[in-house]
Short mmCIF file of C-alpha atoms in Angstrom, two decimals:
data_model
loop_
_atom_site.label_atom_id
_atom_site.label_comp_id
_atom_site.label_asym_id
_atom_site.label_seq_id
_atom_site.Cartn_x
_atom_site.Cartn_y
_atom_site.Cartn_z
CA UNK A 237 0.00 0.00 0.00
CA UNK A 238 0.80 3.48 -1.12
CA UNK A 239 2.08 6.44 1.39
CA UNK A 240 -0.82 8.93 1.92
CA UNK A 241 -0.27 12.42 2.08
CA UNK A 242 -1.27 15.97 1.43
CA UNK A 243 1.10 18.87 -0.27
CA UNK A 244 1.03 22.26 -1.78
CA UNK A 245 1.95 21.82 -5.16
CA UNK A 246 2.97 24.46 -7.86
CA UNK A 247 3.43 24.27 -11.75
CA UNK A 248 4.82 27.38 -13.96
CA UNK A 249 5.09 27.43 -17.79
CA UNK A 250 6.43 30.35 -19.83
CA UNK A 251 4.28 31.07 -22.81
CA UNK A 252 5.35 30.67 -26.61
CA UNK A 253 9.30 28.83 -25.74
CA UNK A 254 9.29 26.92 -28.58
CA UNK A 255 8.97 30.16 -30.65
CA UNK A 256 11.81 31.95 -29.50
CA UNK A 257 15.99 31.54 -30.26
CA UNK A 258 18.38 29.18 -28.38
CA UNK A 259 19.87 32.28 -26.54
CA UNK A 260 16.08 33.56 -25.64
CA UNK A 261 15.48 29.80 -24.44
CA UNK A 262 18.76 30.02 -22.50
CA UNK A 263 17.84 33.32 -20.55
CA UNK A 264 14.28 32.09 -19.95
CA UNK A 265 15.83 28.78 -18.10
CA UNK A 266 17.71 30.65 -16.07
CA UNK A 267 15.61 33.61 -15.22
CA UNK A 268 12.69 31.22 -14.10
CA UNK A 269 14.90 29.36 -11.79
CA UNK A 270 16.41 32.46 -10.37
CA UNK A 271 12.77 34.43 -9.83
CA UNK A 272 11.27 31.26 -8.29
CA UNK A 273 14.07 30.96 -5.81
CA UNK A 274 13.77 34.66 -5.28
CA UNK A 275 10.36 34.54 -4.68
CA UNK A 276 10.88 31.10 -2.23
CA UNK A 277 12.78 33.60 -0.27
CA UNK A 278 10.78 36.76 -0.15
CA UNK A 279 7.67 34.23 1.04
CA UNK A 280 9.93 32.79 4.06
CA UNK A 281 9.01 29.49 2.38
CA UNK A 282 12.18 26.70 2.52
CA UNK A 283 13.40 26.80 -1.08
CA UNK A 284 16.18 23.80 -0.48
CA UNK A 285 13.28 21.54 0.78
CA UNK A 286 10.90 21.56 -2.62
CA UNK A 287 11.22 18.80 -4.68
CA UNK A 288 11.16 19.75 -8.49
CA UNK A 289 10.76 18.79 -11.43
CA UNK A 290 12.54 20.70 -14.28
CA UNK A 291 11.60 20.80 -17.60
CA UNK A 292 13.17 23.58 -19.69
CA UNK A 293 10.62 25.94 -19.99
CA UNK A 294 8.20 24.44 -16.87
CA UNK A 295 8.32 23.72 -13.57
CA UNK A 296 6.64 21.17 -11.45
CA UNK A 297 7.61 21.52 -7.28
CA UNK A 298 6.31 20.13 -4.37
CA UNK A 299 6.37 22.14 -1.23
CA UNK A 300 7.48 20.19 1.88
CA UNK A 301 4.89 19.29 4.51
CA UNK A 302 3.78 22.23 6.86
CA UNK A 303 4.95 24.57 4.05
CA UNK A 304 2.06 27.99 3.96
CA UNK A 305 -0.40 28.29 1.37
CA UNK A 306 -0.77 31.87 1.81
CA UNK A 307 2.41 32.48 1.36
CA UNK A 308 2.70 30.55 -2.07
CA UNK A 309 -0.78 32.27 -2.92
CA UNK A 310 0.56 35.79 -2.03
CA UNK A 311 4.00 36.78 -0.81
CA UNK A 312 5.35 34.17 -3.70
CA UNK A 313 2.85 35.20 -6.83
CA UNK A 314 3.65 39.12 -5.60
CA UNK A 315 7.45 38.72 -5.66
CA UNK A 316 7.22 36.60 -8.76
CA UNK A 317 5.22 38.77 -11.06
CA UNK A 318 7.37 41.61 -9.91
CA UNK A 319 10.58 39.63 -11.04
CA UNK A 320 8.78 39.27 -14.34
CA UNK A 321 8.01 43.02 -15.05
CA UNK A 322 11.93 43.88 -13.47
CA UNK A 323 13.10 40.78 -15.88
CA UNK A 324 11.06 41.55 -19.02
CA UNK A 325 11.82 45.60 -18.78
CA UNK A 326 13.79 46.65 -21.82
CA UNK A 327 13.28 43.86 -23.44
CA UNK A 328 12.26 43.68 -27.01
CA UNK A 329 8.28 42.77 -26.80
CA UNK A 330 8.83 38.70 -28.10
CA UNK A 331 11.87 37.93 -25.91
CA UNK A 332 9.24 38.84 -22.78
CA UNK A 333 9.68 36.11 -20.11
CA UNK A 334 5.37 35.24 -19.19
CA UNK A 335 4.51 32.30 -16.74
CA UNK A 336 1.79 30.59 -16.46
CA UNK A 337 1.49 28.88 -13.05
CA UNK A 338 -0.82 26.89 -10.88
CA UNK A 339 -1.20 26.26 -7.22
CA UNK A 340 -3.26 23.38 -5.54
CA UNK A 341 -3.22 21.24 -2.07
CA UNK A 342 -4.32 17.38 -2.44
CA UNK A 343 -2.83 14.30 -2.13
CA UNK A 344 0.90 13.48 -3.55
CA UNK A 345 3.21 11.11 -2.46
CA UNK A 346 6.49 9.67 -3.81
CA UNK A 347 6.96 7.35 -6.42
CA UNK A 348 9.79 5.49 -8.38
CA UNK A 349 9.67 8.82 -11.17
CA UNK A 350 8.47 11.56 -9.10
CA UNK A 351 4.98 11.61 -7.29
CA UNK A 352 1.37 9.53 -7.79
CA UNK A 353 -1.56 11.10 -6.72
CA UNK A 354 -4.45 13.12 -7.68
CA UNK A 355 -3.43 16.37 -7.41
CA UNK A 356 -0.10 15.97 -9.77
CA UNK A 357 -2.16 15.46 -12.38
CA UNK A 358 -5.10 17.74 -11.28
CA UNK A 359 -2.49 20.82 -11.28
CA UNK A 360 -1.00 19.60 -14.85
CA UNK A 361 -4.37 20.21 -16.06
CA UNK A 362 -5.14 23.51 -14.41
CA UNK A 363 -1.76 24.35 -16.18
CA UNK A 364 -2.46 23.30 -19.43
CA UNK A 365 -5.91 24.09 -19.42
CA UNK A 366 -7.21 26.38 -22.32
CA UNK A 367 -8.63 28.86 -20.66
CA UNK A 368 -5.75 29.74 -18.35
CA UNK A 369 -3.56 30.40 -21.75
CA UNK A 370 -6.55 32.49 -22.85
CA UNK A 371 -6.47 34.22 -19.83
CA UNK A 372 -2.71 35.63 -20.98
CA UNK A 373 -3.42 36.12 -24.10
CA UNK A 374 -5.91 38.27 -23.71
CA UNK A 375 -3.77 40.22 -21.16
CA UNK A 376 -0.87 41.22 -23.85
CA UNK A 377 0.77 43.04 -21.15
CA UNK A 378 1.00 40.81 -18.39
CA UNK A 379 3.63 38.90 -17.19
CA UNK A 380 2.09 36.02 -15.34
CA UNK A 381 -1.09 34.14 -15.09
CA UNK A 382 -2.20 32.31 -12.28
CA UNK A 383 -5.01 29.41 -11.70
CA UNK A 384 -5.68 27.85 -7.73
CA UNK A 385 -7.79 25.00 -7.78
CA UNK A 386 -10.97 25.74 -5.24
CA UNK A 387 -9.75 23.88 -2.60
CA UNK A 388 -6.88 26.69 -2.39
CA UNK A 389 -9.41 29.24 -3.13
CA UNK A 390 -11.98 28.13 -0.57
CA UNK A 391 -9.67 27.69 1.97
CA UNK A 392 -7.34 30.20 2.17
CA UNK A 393 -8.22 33.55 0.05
CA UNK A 394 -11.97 32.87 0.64
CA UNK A 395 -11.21 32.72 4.44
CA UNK A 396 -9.33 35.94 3.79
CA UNK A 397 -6.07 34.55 4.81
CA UNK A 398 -4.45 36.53 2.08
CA UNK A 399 -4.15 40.39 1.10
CA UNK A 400 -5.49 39.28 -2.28
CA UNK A 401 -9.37 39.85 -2.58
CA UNK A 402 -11.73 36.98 -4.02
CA UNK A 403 -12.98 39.56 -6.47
CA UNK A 404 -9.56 39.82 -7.95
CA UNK A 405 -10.48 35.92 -9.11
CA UNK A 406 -12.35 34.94 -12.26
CA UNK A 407 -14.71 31.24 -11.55
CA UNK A 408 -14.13 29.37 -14.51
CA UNK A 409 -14.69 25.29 -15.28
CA UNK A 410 -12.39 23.78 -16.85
CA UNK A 411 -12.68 19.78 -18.77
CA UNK A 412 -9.46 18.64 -19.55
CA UNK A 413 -8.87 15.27 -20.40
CA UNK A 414 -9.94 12.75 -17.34
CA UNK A 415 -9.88 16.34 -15.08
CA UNK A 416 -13.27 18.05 -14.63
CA UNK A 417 -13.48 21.04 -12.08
CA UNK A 418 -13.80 24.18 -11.10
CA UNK A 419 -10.78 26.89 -10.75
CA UNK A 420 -10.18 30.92 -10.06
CA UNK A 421 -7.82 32.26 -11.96
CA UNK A 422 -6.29 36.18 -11.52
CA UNK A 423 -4.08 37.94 -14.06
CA UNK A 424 -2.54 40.85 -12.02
CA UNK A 425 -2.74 43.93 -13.65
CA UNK A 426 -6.03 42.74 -15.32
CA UNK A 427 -9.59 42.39 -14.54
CA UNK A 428 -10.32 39.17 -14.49
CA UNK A 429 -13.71 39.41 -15.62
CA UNK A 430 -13.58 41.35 -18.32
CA UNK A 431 -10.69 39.29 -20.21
CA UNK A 432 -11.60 37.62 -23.25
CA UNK A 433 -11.34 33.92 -22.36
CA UNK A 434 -13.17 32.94 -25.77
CA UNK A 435 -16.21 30.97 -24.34
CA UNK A 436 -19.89 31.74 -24.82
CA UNK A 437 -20.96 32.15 -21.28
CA UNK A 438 -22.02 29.46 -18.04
CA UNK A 439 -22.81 25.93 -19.53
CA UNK A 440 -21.10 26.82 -22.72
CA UNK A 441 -18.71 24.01 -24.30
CA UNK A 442 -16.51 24.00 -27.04
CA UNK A 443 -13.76 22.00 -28.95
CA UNK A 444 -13.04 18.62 -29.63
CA UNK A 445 -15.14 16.33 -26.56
CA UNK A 446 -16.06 19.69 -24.72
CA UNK A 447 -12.59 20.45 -23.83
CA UNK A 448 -12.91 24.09 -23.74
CA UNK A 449 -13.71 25.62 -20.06
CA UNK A 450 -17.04 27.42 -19.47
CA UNK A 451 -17.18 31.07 -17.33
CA UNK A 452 -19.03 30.42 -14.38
CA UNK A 453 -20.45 34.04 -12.37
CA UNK A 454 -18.58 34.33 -9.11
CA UNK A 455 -20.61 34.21 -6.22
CA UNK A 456 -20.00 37.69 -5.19
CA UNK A 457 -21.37 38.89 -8.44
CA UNK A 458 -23.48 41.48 -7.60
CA UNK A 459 -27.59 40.70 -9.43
CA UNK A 460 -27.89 43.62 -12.01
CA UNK A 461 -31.09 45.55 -12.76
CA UNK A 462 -33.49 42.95 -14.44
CA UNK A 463 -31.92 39.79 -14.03
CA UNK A 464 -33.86 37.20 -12.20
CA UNK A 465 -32.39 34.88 -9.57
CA UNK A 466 -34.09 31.76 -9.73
CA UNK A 467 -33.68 29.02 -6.59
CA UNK A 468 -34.28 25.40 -7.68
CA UNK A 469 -34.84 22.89 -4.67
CA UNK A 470 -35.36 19.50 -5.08
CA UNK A 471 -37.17 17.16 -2.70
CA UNK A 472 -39.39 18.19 1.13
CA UNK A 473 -37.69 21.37 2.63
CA UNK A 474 -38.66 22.15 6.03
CA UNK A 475 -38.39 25.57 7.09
CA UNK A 476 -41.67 27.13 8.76
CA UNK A 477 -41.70 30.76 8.14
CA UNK A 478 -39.10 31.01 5.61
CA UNK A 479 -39.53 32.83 2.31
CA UNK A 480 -37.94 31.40 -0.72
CA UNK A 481 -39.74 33.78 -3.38
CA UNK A 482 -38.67 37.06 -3.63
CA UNK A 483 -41.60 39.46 -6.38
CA UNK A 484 -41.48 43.44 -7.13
#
């Protein structure tokens, strides 16, 4: 039998390597690296104690146990993004260094090639997913992306733990593969909302086997003039004296 356990987890990509020179490639390597380790610092989390996973242009590293979430989610993300815009300044506009990256808490453990577990390849997909490489594209002048999976989001900037608001976080769905869920994504710099993610609104679905990921309205949304807000309950609901139907 398998070792349980539960880590934070974090995956960076830089958009569009494979379309840049040797010598951009080169920089990029060492410049993520360098800002990650930076960042590691600045955060007070244990850089020496992640286990990583390198490859070229990505990075795959899990945090040791105890390690804090907030401090990946804000400290880290803060320090890293600025190391982006310090890296990319002066820089012609296709030699820009831009990271995707991903945070998420679930169960990893080692293995005989890394780690097994469902949230290795749950943050591979948040990643990789579509609409978090939307999300950058459609911010031409940012320098990273990021995506939490809700059990970061619920936990930790939902219970305020961070100096990042909820409402700086888009609700999107994503279908990847084997991964359905649910993720917030925030592009600093950027309304989240009103980025271009390509999708047709809530229960939309696109591409090949409904790969693309649908916008879902955040629950702090506030109900604009005209819209109706429609409860559906299924089954007996007891609750004498409560009203469920709101009329003007």
């Amino acid at each position: 039998m398998g070792t349980f356990g539960r880590r934070l987890l974090l995956a960076v990509d830089a958009k569009g390597y494979g379309g840049v020179d040797v010598v951009t490639q080169r920089e990029w390597q060492e410049a993520i690296r360098r800002l990650l380790e930076e960042a590691a610092q600045v955060a007070g989390l244990d850089w020496e104690q992640w286990v990583t996973q390198v490859g070229g242009d990505s990075v795959f590293a899990v945090l040791p146990q105890g390690a804090s979430e907030p401090g990946l989610v804000d400290p880290f993300m803060r320090q890293l993004e600025s190391g982006l815009r310090t890296f990319n300044r002066n820089r012609r506009d296709e030699a820009w260094l831009r990271l995707r990256a991903a945070v998420h808490f679930g169960t990893a453990s080692p293995a005989a090639n890394g780690f097994e577990g469902r949230a290795p390849v749950e943050i591979g997909r948040l990643l990789d997913s579509r609409v978090l490489k939307a999300a950058l594209a459609a911010a031409p002048e940012a320098h990273l992306a990021l995506a939490v999976s809700a059990t970061v989001f619920n936990d930790v900037i939902g219970e305020a733990y961070t100096t990042i608001r909820p409402q700086e976080f888009r609700e999107v769905r994503i279908a990847e593969k084997e991964y359905a869920g649910r993720a917030w994504i925030r592009v600093p710099g950027y309304d989240a909302e009103s980025l271009d993610l390509g999708v047709a609104g809530p229960g939309a679905e696109g591409g090949a086997g409904g790969a693309e990921a649908a916008v879902v309205r955040p629950p702090s949304a506030p109900t604009a003039p005209g819209d109706k807000v429609v409860q559906v309950i299924n089954g007996t609901v007891h609750a004498p004296g409560a009203v469920f139907g709101i009329s003007k």
